[in-house]
CSV table of C-alpha atoms in Angstrom, one decimal:
chain,number,residue,atom,x,y,z
A,1,MET,CA,-24.3,7.2,-10.6
A,2,ASN,CA,-20.7,7.7,-9.7
A,3,ALA,CA,-19.8,10.6,-7.4
A,4,PRO,CA,-17.9,13.4,-9.1
A,5,VAL,CA,-14.2,13.5,-8.6
A,6,PRO,CA,-13.3,16.7,-6.7
A,7,ASN,CA,-11.1,19.2,-8.4
A,8,GLY,CA,-8.2,21.1,-6.9
A,9,PRO,CA,-5.1,20.1,-4.9
A,10,PRO,CA,-4.9,16.9,-2.9
A,11,ARG,CA,-6.1,16.8,0.6
A,12,VAL,CA,-3.7,17.5,3.4
A,13,PRO,CA,-1.5,14.6,4.4
A,14,SER,CA,-3.4,14.0,7.6
A,15,ASP,CA,-6.5,13.3,5.5
A,16,SER,CA,-5.0,11.3,2.6
A,17,MET,CA,-1.5,10.0,3.6
A,18,PRO,CA,-0.7,6.8,5.4
A,19,PRO,CA,-0.3,7.4,9.1
A,20,GLY,CA,3.5,7.1,9.1
A,21,ARG,CA,4.0,9.6,6.3
A,22,ALA,CA,1.4,12.0,7.7
A,23,ALA,CA,3.2,11.9,11.1
A,24,LEU,CA,6.5,12.5,9.4
A,25,SER,CA,5.1,15.5,7.5
A,26,VAL,CA,3.8,17.0,10.7
A,27,THR,CA,7.1,16.6,12.4
A,28,TRP,CA,8.9,18.2,9.5
A,29,ALA,CA,6.5,21.2,9.5
A,30,ALA,CA,6.9,21.6,13.3
A,31,LEU,CA,10.7,21.7,13.2
A,32,PRO,CA,10.9,25.5,12.8
A,33,VAL,CA,8.9,26.0,16.0
A,34,LEU,CA,10.6,23.1,17.9
A,35,THR,CA,14.0,24.6,17.1
A,36,LEU,CA,12.9,28.2,17.9
A,37,GLY,CA,13.7,29.1,14.3
A,38,TYR,CA,17.3,27.9,14.3
A,39,GLY,CA,16.4,24.9,12.2
A,40,THR,CA,14.1,26.5,9.8
A,41,ALA,CA,16.6,27.1,7.0
A,42,PHE,CA,17.9,23.6,7.3
A,43,THR,CA,14.3,22.2,7.3
A,44,PHE,CA,13.6,23.9,3.9
A,45,ALA,CA,17.0,23.2,2.5
A,46,ALA,CA,16.6,19.5,3.1
A,47,ALA,CA,13.2,19.5,1.5
A,48,ALA,CA,14.6,21.4,-1.5
A,49,LEU,CA,17.4,18.8,-2.0
A,50,TRP,CA,14.8,16.0,-1.7
A,51,ARG,CA,12.2,17.4,-4.1
A,52,ARG,CA,14.4,19.5,-6.4
A,53,SER,CA,11.9,22.3,-6.0
A,54,LEU,CA,12.6,25.9,-7.0
A,55,HIS,CA,10.0,27.1,-4.5
A,56,LEU,CA,11.7,25.2,-1.7
A,57,LEU,CA,15.1,26.4,-2.8
A,58,LEU,CA,14.1,30.1,-2.8
A,59,ALA,CA,12.4,29.6,0.5
A,60,SER,CA,15.5,28.0,2.1
A,61,LEU,CA,17.7,30.9,0.8
A,62,ALA,CA,15.3,33.4,2.3
A,63,TYR,CA,15.3,31.6,5.6
A,64,ILE,CA,19.1,31.3,5.5
A,65,GLY,CA,19.3,35.1,5.0
A,66,LEU,CA,17.1,35.7,8.0
A,67,PHE,CA,19.1,33.2,10.1
A,68,VAL,CA,22.4,34.9,9.2
A,69,THR,CA,20.9,38.3,10.1
A,70,LEU,CA,19.6,36.9,13.4
A,71,LEU,CA,23.1,35.7,14.3
A,72,ARG,CA,24.5,39.2,13.6
A,73,VAL,CA,21.8,41.0,15.5
A,74,GLN,CA,22.2,38.7,18.5
A,75,GLY,CA,25.8,39.8,18.8
A,76,ASP,CA,25.3,43.6,19.2
A,77,GLY,CA,21.9,44.5,17.7
A,78,PRO,CA,18.6,45.5,19.2
A,79,GLU,CA,16.7,42.8,21.1
A,80,ARG,CA,13.4,43.7,19.5
A,81,LEU,CA,14.8,43.1,16.0
A,82,ALA,CA,16.1,39.7,17.2
A,83,GLY,CA,12.7,38.8,18.5
A,84,VAL,CA,11.1,39.7,15.2
A,85,LEU,CA,13.6,37.6,13.3
A,86,ILE,CA,13.0,34.6,15.7
A,87,PHE,CA,9.3,35.0,15.2
A,88,ALA,CA,9.7,35.0,11.5
A,89,LEU,CA,11.9,32.0,11.5
A,90,ALA,CA,9.9,30.0,14.0
A,91,VAL,CA,6.3,30.8,13.7
A,92,VAL,CA,6.1,32.1,10.1
A,93,GLY,CA,8.5,29.3,9.0
A,94,SER,CA,6.4,26.6,10.6
A,95,ALA,CA,3.2,28.0,9.2
A,96,HIS,CA,4.8,28.1,5.8
A,97,ALA,CA,5.9,24.4,6.2
A,98,PHE,CA,2.5,23.3,7.3
A,99,LEU,CA,1.0,25.1,4.3
A,100,ILE,CA,3.2,23.2,1.8
A,101,ARG,CA,3.8,19.9,3.5
A,102,SER,CA,1.4,18.1,1.1
A,103,ARG,CA,3.6,19.3,-1.8
A,104,VAL,CA,6.7,18.0,0.0
A,105,PHE,CA,5.4,14.6,1.2
A,106,ASP,CA,2.7,13.9,-1.4
A,107,PRO,CA,3.6,16.0,-4.5
A,108,ASP,CA,1.5,13.9,-6.9
A,109,GLY,CA,-1.5,13.5,-4.6
A,110,LEU,CA,-1.3,9.7,-4.8
A,111,SER,CA,-0.8,8.7,-1.2
A,112,GLY,CA,-4.5,8.6,-0.5
A,113,ILE,CA,-5.2,6.2,-3.3
A,114,GLY,CA,-3.6,3.3,-1.3
A,115,ASN,CA,-1.9,1.5,-4.2
A,116,GLU,CA,0.9,0.5,-1.9
A,117,GLN,CA,-1.5,-1.2,0.5
A,118,VAL,CA,-3.2,-3.0,-2.3
A,119,VAL,CA,0.1,-4.3,-3.6
A,120,GLU,CA,1.0,-5.5,-0.1
A,121,ARG,CA,-2.3,-7.2,0.3
A,122,VAL,CA,-2.0,-9.1,-3.0
A,123,ARG,CA,1.6,-10.2,-2.0
A,124,ARG,CA,0.3,-11.4,1.4
A,125,GLN,CA,-2.5,-13.3,-0.3
A,126,ARG,CA,0.1,-15.0,-2.6
A,127,LEU,CA,2.2,-16.0,0.4
A,128,LEU,CA,-0.9,-17.4,2.2
A,129,ARG,CA,-1.7,-19.5,-0.9
A,130,GLU,CA,1.8,-20.8,-1.1
A,131,LYS,CA,1.9,-21.8,2.6
A,132,ALA,CA,-1.5,-23.4,2.3
A,133,ARG,CA,-0.4,-25.5,-0.7
A,134,GLU,CA,2.7,-26.6,1.1
A,135,LEU,CA,0.5,-27.7,4.1
A,136,ALA,CA,-1.9,-29.5,1.8
A,137,ALA,CA,1.0,-31.4,0.1
A,138,ARG,CA,2.4,-32.5,3.4
A,139,ASP,CA,-0.8,-33.4,5.1
A,140,PRO,CA,-3.9,-33.6,2.9
A,141,GLY,CA,-6.1,-34.8,5.8
A,142,LEU,CA,-5.2,-31.8,7.8
A,143,ALA,CA,-5.9,-29.6,4.8
A,144,ARG,CA,-9.3,-31.0,4.4
A,145,GLU,CA,-10.0,-30.5,8.2
A,146,LEU,CA,-8.9,-26.9,7.9
A,147,ARG,CA,-11.1,-26.6,4.8
A,148,ILE,CA,-8.4,-25.2,2.6
A,149,GLY,CA,-9.8,-24.1,-0.7
A,150,ARG,CA,-13.4,-24.3,0.6
A,151,PRO,CA,-14.8,-20.8,1.0
A,152,ASP,CA,-18.3,-22.3,0.9
A,153,LEU,CA,-17.7,-23.9,4.3
A,154,PRO,CA,-17.3,-22.3,7.7
A,155,ARG,CA,-13.5,-22.1,8.5
A,156,GLU,CA,-10.9,-20.1,10.3
A,157,TYR,CA,-7.7,-20.9,8.3
A,158,GLN,CA,-6.7,-18.2,5.9
A,159,ASP,CA,-5.6,-19.8,2.6
A,160,GLY,CA,-5.2,-16.6,0.5
A,161,GLY,CA,-8.2,-17.4,-1.7
A,162,LEU,CA,-7.4,-20.9,-2.8
A,163,VAL,CA,-10.1,-23.1,-4.5
A,164,ASP,CA,-9.9,-26.9,-3.9
A,165,VAL,CA,-10.7,-28.1,-7.4
A,166,ASN,CA,-11.2,-31.7,-6.3
A,167,HIS,CA,-13.9,-30.9,-3.7
A,168,ALA,CA,-15.4,-27.4,-4.2
A,169,PRO,CA,-18.8,-27.2,-5.8
A,170,ALA,CA,-19.4,-25.6,-9.2
A,171,GLY,CA,-20.3,-22.2,-7.7
A,172,VAL,CA,-17.0,-22.0,-5.9
A,173,LEU,CA,-15.0,-23.2,-9.0
A,174,THR,CA,-16.2,-20.0,-10.8
A,175,GLN,CA,-14.0,-18.1,-8.5
A,176,LEU,CA,-11.0,-19.4,-10.4
A,177,PRO,CA,-9.7,-16.8,-13.0
A,178,GLY,CA,-11.6,-17.1,-16.3
A,179,VAL,CA,-13.7,-20.1,-15.2
A,180,THR,CA,-17.4,-19.7,-16.3
A,181,GLY,CA,-20.4,-21.4,-14.9
A,182,GLU,CA,-20.5,-23.8,-17.8
A,183,MET,CA,-16.8,-24.6,-17.4
A,184,ALA,CA,-17.4,-25.2,-13.7
A,185,GLU,CA,-20.1,-27.7,-14.4
A,186,GLN,CA,-17.8,-29.4,-16.9
A,187,ILE,CA,-15.1,-29.7,-14.2
A,188,VAL,CA,-17.6,-31.2,-11.8
A,189,ARG,CA,-18.7,-33.8,-14.3
A,190,VAL,CA,-15.2,-34.8,-15.3
A,191,ARG,CA,-14.1,-34.8,-11.7
A,192,ALA,CA,-16.9,-37.3,-10.9
A,193,GLU,CA,-15.7,-39.6,-13.7
A,194,THR,CA,-11.9,-39.4,-13.1
A,195,GLY,CA,-11.8,-39.0,-9.3
A,196,GLY,CA,-10.1,-35.6,-9.4
A,197,PHE,CA,-7.1,-33.8,-10.8
A,198,LEU,CA,-3.4,-33.5,-9.9
A,199,SER,CA,-2.5,-30.1,-11.4
A,200,ALA,CA,-3.9,-27.1,-13.4
A,201,GLU,CA,-2.3,-28.6,-16.5
A,202,GLU,CA,-4.1,-31.9,-16.1
A,203,LEU,CA,-7.4,-30.0,-15.3
A,204,SER,CA,-7.2,-27.9,-18.4
A,205,ALA,CA,-6.3,-30.9,-20.6
A,206,VAL,CA,-8.9,-33.4,-19.2
A,207,ALA,CA,-11.8,-30.9,-18.7
A,208,GLY,CA,-11.1,-29.2,-22.0
A,209,LEU,CA,-10.5,-25.7,-20.6
A,210,PRO,CA,-8.8,-23.0,-22.8
A,211,PRO,CA,-5.0,-23.3,-22.3
A,212,ASP,CA,-4.6,-19.6,-21.6
A,213,LEU,CA,-6.6,-20.0,-18.4
A,214,THR,CA,-4.0,-22.5,-17.0
A,215,PRO,CA,-1.6,-20.0,-15.4
A,216,GLY,CA,-4.3,-18.1,-13.5
A,217,ILE,CA,-5.9,-21.3,-12.4
A,218,ALA,CA,-2.6,-22.7,-11.2
A,219,ASP,CA,-2.1,-19.6,-9.0
A,220,HIS,CA,-5.5,-19.9,-7.3
A,221,ALA,CA,-6.1,-23.6,-7.2
A,222,VAL,CA,-5.2,-26.4,-4.9
A,223,PHE,CA,-5.7,-30.1,-5.7
A,224,ILE,CA,-6.3,-32.0,-2.4
A,225,ARG,CA,-6.8,-35.8,-2.9
């Protein structure tokens, strides 16, 4: 049974955001304290411009009002009032920023899903497959020694998930997109008769695979002779 999805607002950035964005959100929220309240209005104003948020706009206007009052009081007003204004700008402003930082840096609550990391991982796998194919084309013997396209064998070389159609067993061939166990057995039989294949197009034509599988196979297959 799947665990229920929790309701309510997204977790704070330190729980759900990538480390870089979480660190940036903490720095932003700490600016009012770090600047002793003098940077509070600018902190919220920048966020208001970035997110186009009415809440942030009203907050920045309020902190601008407090900041202007502080500048006037520091000239000839009572020191106690100046201290209260500095406390409001620095401490209250920072607490306010920490409270809403998830809405500023993760307004949709999507950072914790990790889609960006997944996309980057897929791109990296594609690049690894491309590099492995280039190596196999230049030096098939080295490719066989590195066991490119042979996840069934112990190896260290990272090929991005390639499958060597000319040498891999039927069980590994099923890792090709859309290739069933029956198709894999057919590939092995035809391979034994013909000595192997040169491309995904030839594989599909000679082994009688559905044409719509060819692009996916081409993306994940290598044909080492």
